[in-house]
Amino acid sequence: MKKYILLVLMVSLFYSSKSNAQLRGIKIGYIDMEYILEKTSSYAEAKNQLEQKAEKWKQEIEVKKSDIAKLKEALKTEKVLLTKELIEEREAEIAFQENELAEYQQKKFGPNGELIVQKALLIKPIQDQVFNAVQDLAESRKYDYIFDKSSDLTMLFAAKKHDLSERVIQVLSRSEKREQLSKKQQKIEEEKQRKEEMLEDNPELSEKQRLAEERKAARLKMIEDKKIAAEEKRAAAEAKRKQQLEEKEAKKNGTVSDKTNTNTTNESTTAENTNVTDKKTAAEEKRAAMEAARKKTLEERQKALEERKKAAEEKRLKIIADREAAKKAKEEANKKP
């Protein structure tokens, strides 16, 4: 009945917001509260302490059961030697201890027992943190609905891409870290978080960013090549102008013979050619170095991208394995009396 009411509520909410959502589409996500709690360090520590208490109570119950079993065995052995009054007295004692044991079990492990109460007290503050994180996430990411997968609501299918559990865990962990940071560090962390969220919301953005960086590197290389070509052209023009000035000065003074002038011109031309060649070689070496650096940068980016993909896949598989293990452990715990 409760699930039916929740389903009716979902349908009514869907149609009530349909007119507003037609413009942008309904955005729905879900969380797994049990998974989030298991990944929260404060909950894990408190849960461990509670489990130790529960284990101690179980040991006390086993001791009481053993004592009762010994009384029953002794009565069975000595029954033929006892009077009717003694037998009734011992049976009453056994019944009293059995009732006392039942009351103790109910007190510790019953529906309103200490285990349930302390577990509720343990979960409450962490649940409040999760609800606040979900509220902030819904407002910042413009979600219309966020459901709890571990609640009474039956989810027949839920695509992994709509699972916000990891993001909620990140918000909780960042909140813990933020308390220990200065204001400047908090601003840096918030900007980093904003960029990460942008990439998470737009998986294609990282690829676009990589292509933009490649285009930027290509533009810088083209600009550098133009600068080198302009420098070579300017050097050649300067050498030619200097040669022409020397020739004019020599003819004007008449101190250099045609042969000497020719030799000087040839030597000057050779020196200029050598100078231009050296500059071209240096430019080519510079271009080669830049090209090698660009290739290395692209290779490193590609390698980093592959590593991120591999890490994401490993993390996804680990999450699935953890959930399966938690589910199996929960099933086994439900099977225990």
CSV table of C-alpha atoms in Angstrom, one decimal:
chain,number,residue,atom,x,y,z
A,1,MET,CA,0.0,0.0,0.0
A,2,LYS,CA,2.8,2.4,0.9
A,3,LYS,CA,4.6,1.7,-2.5
A,4,TYR,CA,1.3,2.3,-4.3
A,5,ILE,CA,0.9,5.7,-2.6
A,6,LEU,CA,4.5,6.6,-3.5
A,7,LEU,CA,3.8,5.6,-7.1
A,8,VAL,CA,0.6,7.7,-7.2
A,9,LEU,CA,2.6,10.7,-5.7
A,10,MET,CA,5.3,10.4,-8.4
A,11,VAL,CA,2.7,10.3,-11.2
A,12,SER,CA,0.9,13.4,-9.8
A,13,LEU,CA,4.2,15.3,-9.4
A,14,PHE,CA,5.1,14.4,-12.9
A,15,TYR,CA,1.9,15.7,-14.5
A,16,SER,CA,1.9,18.8,-12.2
A,17,SER,CA,5.3,19.9,-13.4
A,18,LYS,CA,4.9,18.7,-17.0
A,19,SER,CA,3.8,22.2,-18.3
A,20,ASN,CA,7.0,23.8,-16.9
A,21,ALA,CA,9.3,20.9,-17.9
A,22,GLN,CA,8.2,20.9,-21.5
A,23,LEU,CA,10.5,23.8,-22.2
A,24,ARG,CA,13.6,22.1,-20.9
A,25,GLY,CA,12.7,18.4,-20.1
A,26,ILE,CA,12.4,16.8,-16.7
A,27,LYS,CA,15.7,16.0,-15.0
A,28,ILE,CA,15.6,13.0,-12.6
A,29,GLY,CA,18.4,11.4,-10.5
A,30,TYR,CA,18.6,8.9,-7.7
A,31,ILE,CA,20.9,8.0,-4.8
A,32,ASP,CA,21.6,4.9,-2.8
A,33,MET,CA,21.4,5.9,0.8
A,34,GLU,CA,22.8,2.6,2.1
A,35,TYR,CA,25.8,2.8,-0.3
A,36,ILE,CA,26.5,6.5,0.7
A,37,LEU,CA,26.4,5.6,4.4
A,38,GLU,CA,28.8,2.7,3.9
A,39,LYS,CA,31.2,5.1,2.2
A,40,THR,CA,31.0,7.7,5.0
A,41,SER,CA,33.9,7.4,7.4
A,42,SER,CA,32.0,8.7,10.5
A,43,TYR,CA,29.2,6.2,9.9
A,44,ALA,CA,31.6,3.3,9.4
A,45,GLU,CA,33.4,4.0,12.7
A,46,ALA,CA,30.2,4.4,14.7
A,47,LYS,CA,28.7,1.3,13.0
A,48,ASN,CA,31.8,-0.7,14.0
A,49,GLN,CA,31.3,0.3,17.6
A,50,LEU,CA,27.6,-0.6,17.4
A,51,GLU,CA,28.5,-4.0,15.9
A,52,GLN,CA,30.9,-4.6,18.8
A,53,LYS,CA,28.1,-3.9,21.2
A,54,ALA,CA,25.7,-6.2,19.4
A,55,GLU,CA,28.4,-9.0,19.3
A,56,LYS,CA,28.8,-8.6,23.1
A,57,TRP,CA,25.0,-8.9,23.6
A,58,LYS,CA,24.9,-12.0,21.4
A,59,GLN,CA,27.6,-13.6,23.5
A,60,GLU,CA,25.7,-12.9,26.6
A,61,ILE,CA,22.6,-14.5,25.1
A,62,GLU,CA,24.6,-17.6,24.1
A,63,VAL,CA,25.9,-17.9,27.7
A,64,LYS,CA,22.3,-17.7,29.0
A,65,LYS,CA,21.2,-20.3,26.5
A,66,SER,CA,24.0,-22.6,27.6
A,67,ASP,CA,23.1,-22.2,31.3
A,68,ILE,CA,19.5,-23.0,30.5
A,69,ALA,CA,20.5,-26.0,28.5
A,70,LYS,CA,22.6,-27.3,31.4
A,71,LEU,CA,19.7,-26.9,33.8
A,72,LYS,CA,17.5,-28.9,31.5
A,73,GLU,CA,20.1,-31.6,31.1
A,74,ALA,CA,20.6,-31.8,34.8
A,75,LEU,CA,16.9,-32.1,35.4
A,76,LYS,CA,16.5,-34.8,32.9
A,77,THR,CA,19.4,-36.8,34.5
A,78,GLU,CA,18.2,-36.3,38.1
A,79,LYS,CA,14.5,-36.4,37.5
A,80,VAL,CA,14.0,-40.0,38.7
A,81,LEU,CA,15.7,-39.1,42.0
A,82,LEU,CA,13.7,-36.0,42.7
A,83,THR,CA,10.4,-35.5,44.4
A,84,LYS,CA,7.5,-33.9,42.5
A,85,GLU,CA,7.9,-30.6,44.4
A,86,LEU,CA,11.6,-30.4,43.5
A,87,ILE,CA,10.9,-31.2,39.8
A,88,GLU,CA,8.2,-28.4,39.7
A,89,GLU,CA,10.6,-26.0,41.4
A,90,ARG,CA,13.4,-26.7,38.9
A,91,GLU,CA,11.0,-26.5,35.9
A,92,ALA,CA,9.8,-23.1,37.3
A,93,GLU,CA,13.4,-21.9,37.5
A,94,ILE,CA,14.0,-23.0,33.9
A,95,ALA,CA,10.9,-21.2,32.7
A,96,PHE,CA,11.8,-18.1,34.6
A,97,GLN,CA,15.3,-18.0,33.0
A,98,GLU,CA,13.8,-18.7,29.5
A,99,ASN,CA,11.4,-15.8,29.9
A,100,GLU,CA,14.2,-13.6,31.2
A,101,LEU,CA,16.3,-14.5,28.1
A,102,ALA,CA,13.4,-13.8,25.8
A,103,GLU,CA,12.9,-10.4,27.4
A,104,TYR,CA,16.6,-9.6,27.1
A,105,GLN,CA,16.6,-10.6,23.4
A,106,GLN,CA,13.6,-8.4,22.8
A,107,LYS,CA,15.2,-5.5,24.7
A,108,LYS,CA,18.4,-5.7,22.7
A,109,PHE,CA,17.3,-6.9,19.2
A,110,GLY,CA,13.6,-6.3,19.1
A,111,PRO,CA,11.8,-3.8,16.8
A,112,ASN,CA,12.2,-1.1,19.5
A,113,GLY,CA,15.3,-2.6,21.0
A,114,GLU,CA,18.6,-0.8,21.7
A,115,LEU,CA,20.2,-1.9,18.4
A,116,ILE,CA,17.5,-0.3,16.3
A,117,VAL,CA,17.3,2.8,18.5
A,118,GLN,CA,21.1,3.4,18.5
A,119,LYS,CA,21.3,2.7,14.8
A,120,ALA,CA,18.6,5.3,14.1
A,121,LEU,CA,20.5,7.8,16.3
A,122,LEU,CA,23.7,7.0,14.5
A,123,ILE,CA,22.2,7.4,11.0
A,124,LYS,CA,20.1,10.6,11.7
A,125,PRO,CA,22.9,13.2,11.6
A,126,ILE,CA,24.5,11.6,8.6
A,127,GLN,CA,21.1,11.4,6.8
A,128,ASP,CA,20.7,15.1,7.5
A,129,GLN,CA,24.0,15.8,5.9
A,130,VAL,CA,23.0,13.7,2.9
A,131,PHE,CA,19.7,15.4,2.6
A,132,ASN,CA,21.4,18.8,2.6
A,133,ALA,CA,23.9,17.7,0.0
A,134,VAL,CA,21.1,16.4,-2.2
A,135,GLN,CA,19.2,19.6,-1.8
A,136,ASP,CA,22.3,21.7,-2.8
A,137,LEU,CA,22.9,19.3,-5.7
A,138,ALA,CA,19.4,19.5,-6.9
A,139,GLU,CA,19.4,23.3,-6.8
A,140,SER,CA,22.8,23.7,-8.5
A,141,ARG,CA,22.2,21.1,-11.2
A,142,LYS,CA,18.5,21.9,-11.8
A,143,TYR,CA,17.1,18.5,-10.9
A,144,ASP,CA,13.3,18.1,-10.7
A,145,TYR,CA,13.3,14.9,-8.7
A,146,ILE,CA,15.9,12.8,-6.8
A,147,PHE,CA,14.8,9.5,-5.4
A,148,ASP,CA,16.4,7.1,-2.9
A,149,LYS,CA,17.0,3.7,-4.4
A,150,SER,CA,17.3,2.0,-1.0
A,151,SER,CA,13.9,3.2,0.2
A,152,ASP,CA,10.5,1.4,0.0
A,153,LEU,CA,10.0,2.8,-3.5
A,154,THR,CA,10.5,0.0,-6.0
A,155,MET,CA,12.8,0.9,-8.9
A,156,LEU,CA,12.5,-1.6,-11.7
A,157,PHE,CA,15.3,0.0,-13.7
A,158,ALA,CA,17.7,2.9,-13.1
A,159,ALA,CA,20.4,3.9,-15.6
A,160,LYS,CA,23.8,4.3,-14.0
A,161,LYS,CA,24.3,7.7,-15.5
A,162,HIS,CA,21.5,9.0,-13.3
A,163,ASP,CA,23.1,7.7,-10.1
A,164,LEU,CA,24.2,10.7,-8.0
A,165,SER,CA,25.5,8.7,-5.0
A,166,GLU,CA,29.2,9.3,-5.8
A,167,ARG,CA,28.6,13.0,-6.3
A,168,VAL,CA,26.9,13.2,-2.9
A,169,ILE,CA,29.8,11.4,-1.3
A,170,GLN,CA,32.2,13.9,-2.9
A,171,VAL,CA,30.0,16.8,-1.6
A,172,LEU,CA,30.2,15.3,2.0
A,173,SER,CA,34.0,14.7,1.8
A,174,ARG,CA,34.5,18.2,0.4
A,175,SER,CA,32.4,19.7,3.2
A,176,GLU,CA,34.7,17.9,5.8
A,177,LYS,CA,37.8,19.2,4.1
A,178,ARG,CA,36.4,22.7,3.6
A,179,GLU,CA,36.2,23.2,7.4
A,180,GLN,CA,40.0,22.7,7.6
A,181,LEU,CA,40.8,25.1,4.8
A,182,SER,CA,41.5,28.9,4.7
A,183,LYS,CA,39.2,31.2,2.7
A,184,LYS,CA,41.7,31.4,-0.1
A,185,GLN,CA,42.0,27.6,-0.2
A,186,GLN,CA,38.2,27.3,-0.1
A,187,LYS,CA,37.9,29.5,-3.2
A,188,ILE,CA,40.5,27.5,-5.0
A,189,GLU,CA,38.7,24.2,-4.0
A,190,GLU,CA,35.3,25.6,-5.1
A,191,GLU,CA,36.7,26.7,-8.5
A,192,LYS,CA,38.2,23.2,-8.9
A,193,GLN,CA,34.9,21.6,-8.0
A,194,ARG,CA,33.1,23.8,-10.5
A,195,LYS,CA,35.4,22.7,-13.3
A,196,GLU,CA,35.1,19.0,-12.3
A,197,GLU,CA,31.3,19.3,-12.3
A,198,MET,CA,31.3,20.9,-15.7
A,199,LEU,CA,33.3,18.1,-17.1
A,200,GLU,CA,31.1,15.5,-15.4
A,201,ASP,CA,27.9,17.1,-16.8
A,202,ASN,CA,29.5,17.4,-20.3
A,203,PRO,CA,31.6,14.3,-21.1
A,204,GLU,CA,32.3,15.7,-24.5
A,205,LEU,CA,33.7,18.9,-23.0
A,206,SER,CA,37.1,17.3,-22.2
A,207,GLU,CA,37.5,16.1,-25.8
A,208,LYS,CA,36.5,19.6,-27.0
A,209,GLN,CA,39.0,21.1,-24.6
A,210,ARG,CA,41.7,18.8,-25.9
A,211,LEU,CA,41.0,19.8,-29.5
A,212,ALA,CA,41.0,23.5,-28.6
A,213,GLU,CA,44.4,23.1,-27.0
A,214,GLU,CA,45.7,21.4,-30.1
A,215,ARG,CA,44.4,24.2,-32.3
A,216,LYS,CA,45.9,26.7,-29.9
A,217,ALA,CA,49.3,24.9,-30.2
A,218,ALA,CA,49.0,24.9,-34.0
A,219,ARG,CA,48.3,28.6,-34.0
A,220,LEU,CA,51.3,29.4,-31.8
A,221,LYS,CA,53.5,27.3,-34.0
A,222,MET,CA,52.3,29.1,-37.1
A,223,ILE,CA,52.9,32.5,-35.4
A,224,GLU,CA,56.4,31.4,-34.4
A,225,ASP,CA,57.2,30.2,-38.0
A,226,LYS,CA,56.1,33.5,-39.3
A,227,LYS,CA,58.3,35.3,-36.8
A,228,ILE,CA,61.3,33.2,-37.8
A,229,ALA,CA,60.7,33.8,-41.5
A,230,ALA,CA,60.3,37.6,-40.9
A,231,GLU,CA,63.6,37.6,-39.0
A,232,GLU,CA,65.4,35.7,-41.8
A,233,LYS,CA,64.0,38.2,-44.4
A,234,ARG,CA,65.0,41.2,-42.3
A,235,ALA,CA,68.5,39.8,-41.8
A,236,ALA,CA,68.9,39.2,-45.5
A,237,ALA,CA,67.7,42.7,-46.3
A,238,GLU,CA,70.0,44.2,-43.7
A,239,ALA,CA,73.0,42.3,-45.2
A,240,LYS,CA,72.2,43.4,-48.7
A,241,ARG,CA,71.8,47.1,-47.6
A,242,LYS,CA,75.1,46.9,-45.8
A,243,GLN,CA,76.8,45.4,-48.9
A,244,GLN,CA,75.4,48.2,-51.1
A,245,LEU,CA,76.7,50.9,-48.7
A,246,GLU,CA,80.2,49.4,-48.6
A,247,GLU,CA,80.3,49.2,-52.4
A,248,LYS,CA,79.2,52.9,-52.8
A,249,GLU,CA,81.7,54.0,-50.2
A,250,ALA,CA,84.5,52.1,-52.0
A,251,LYS,CA,83.7,53.5,-55.4
A,252,LYS,CA,83.5,57.0,-53.9
A,253,ASN,CA,86.9,56.9,-52.3
A,254,GLY,CA,88.5,55.0,-55.2
A,255,THR,CA,90.8,53.1,-52.8
A,256,VAL,CA,89.7,49.7,-53.8
A,257,SER,CA,90.4,48.1,-57.1
A,258,ASP,CA,87.8,46.4,-59.1
A,259,LYS,CA,89.4,43.0,-58.3
A,260,THR,CA,89.6,43.8,-54.7
A,261,ASN,CA,86.1,45.1,-54.8
A,262,THR,CA,84.9,42.0,-56.5
A,263,ASN,CA,86.7,39.8,-53.9
A,264,THR,CA,85.3,41.9,-51.1
A,265,THR,CA,81.8,41.6,-52.6
A,266,ASN,CA,82.2,37.8,-53.0
A,267,GLU,CA,83.4,37.5,-49.4
A,268,SER,CA,80.6,39.6,-48.1
A,269,THR,CA,78.1,37.7,-50.1
A,270,THR,CA,79.6,34.4,-48.8
A,271,ALA,CA,79.5,35.7,-45.2
A,272,GLU,CA,75.9,36.8,-45.7
A,273,ASN,CA,74.9,33.4,-47.2
A,274,THR,CA,76.6,31.7,-44.3
A,275,ASN,CA,74.8,33.9,-41.8
A,276,VAL,CA,71.4,33.3,-43.5
A,277,THR,CA,72.2,29.5,-43.6
A,278,ASP,CA,73.1,29.5,-39.9
A,279,LYS,CA,69.9,31.4,-39.1
A,280,LYS,CA,67.8,29.0,-41.2
A,281,THR,CA,69.4,26.0,-39.5
A,282,ALA,CA,68.7,27.5,-36.1
A,283,ALA,CA,65.1,28.2,-37.1
A,284,GLU,CA,64.7,24.6,-38.4
A,285,GLU,CA,66.1,23.3,-35.1
A,286,LYS,CA,63.8,25.5,-33.1
A,287,ARG,CA,60.8,24.3,-35.2
A,288,ALA,CA,61.9,20.7,-34.7
A,289,ALA,CA,62.2,21.2,-31.0
A,290,MET,CA,58.8,22.8,-30.9
A,291,GLU,CA,57.2,20.0,-32.9
A,292,ALA,CA,58.8,17.4,-30.7
A,293,ALA,CA,57.5,19.2,-27.6
A,294,ARG,CA,54.1,19.4,-29.1
A,295,LYS,CA,54.0,15.7,-29.9
A,296,LYS,CA,55.2,14.9,-26.4
A,297,THR,CA,52.5,17.1,-24.9
A,298,LEU,CA,49.8,15.4,-27.1
A,299,GLU,CA,51.2,11.9,-26.2
A,300,GLU,CA,51.1,12.8,-22.5
A,301,ARG,CA,47.6,14.1,-22.7
A,302,GLN,CA,46.4,11.0,-24.6
A,303,LYS,CA,48.1,8.8,-22.0
A,304,ALA,CA,46.5,10.8,-19.1
A,305,LEU,CA,43.1,10.6,-20.9
A,306,GLU,CA,43.5,6.8,-21.2
A,307,GLU,CA,44.6,6.5,-17.6
A,308,ARG,CA,41.5,8.5,-16.5
A,309,LYS,CA,39.3,6.3,-18.5
A,310,LYS,CA,40.9,3.2,-17.1
A,311,ALA,CA,40.6,4.5,-13.5
A,312,ALA,CA,37.0,5.4,-14.1
A,313,GLU,CA,36.3,1.9,-15.4
A,314,GLU,CA,38.1,0.3,-12.4
A,315,LYS,CA,36.1,2.6,-10.1
A,316,ARG,CA,32.9,1.6,-11.8
A,317,LEU,CA,33.7,-2.1,-11.5
A,318,LYS,CA,34.7,-1.7,-7.8
A,319,ILE,CA,31.4,0.1,-7.1
A,320,ILE,CA,29.5,-2.7,-8.6
A,321,ALA,CA,31.5,-5.3,-6.7
A,322,ASP,CA,31.0,-3.4,-3.4
A,323,ARG,CA,27.3,-3.2,-4.0
A,324,GLU,CA,27.0,-6.9,-4.8
A,325,ALA,CA,29.1,-7.7,-1.7
A,326,ALA,CA,26.9,-5.3,0.5
A,327,LYS,CA,23.7,-6.8,-1.0
A,328,LYS,CA,25.0,-10.4,-0.4
A,329,ALA,CA,26.0,-9.4,3.2
A,330,LYS,CA,22.5,-7.9,3.8
A,331,GLU,CA,20.8,-11.0,2.4
A,332,GLU,CA,22.9,-13.2,4.7
A,333,ALA,CA,22.2,-11.0,7.6
A,334,ASN,CA,18.4,-11.2,6.9
A,335,LYS,CA,18.7,-15.0,6.8
A,336,LYS,CA,20.1,-15.1,10.3
A,337,PRO,CA,17.6,-15.7,13.1
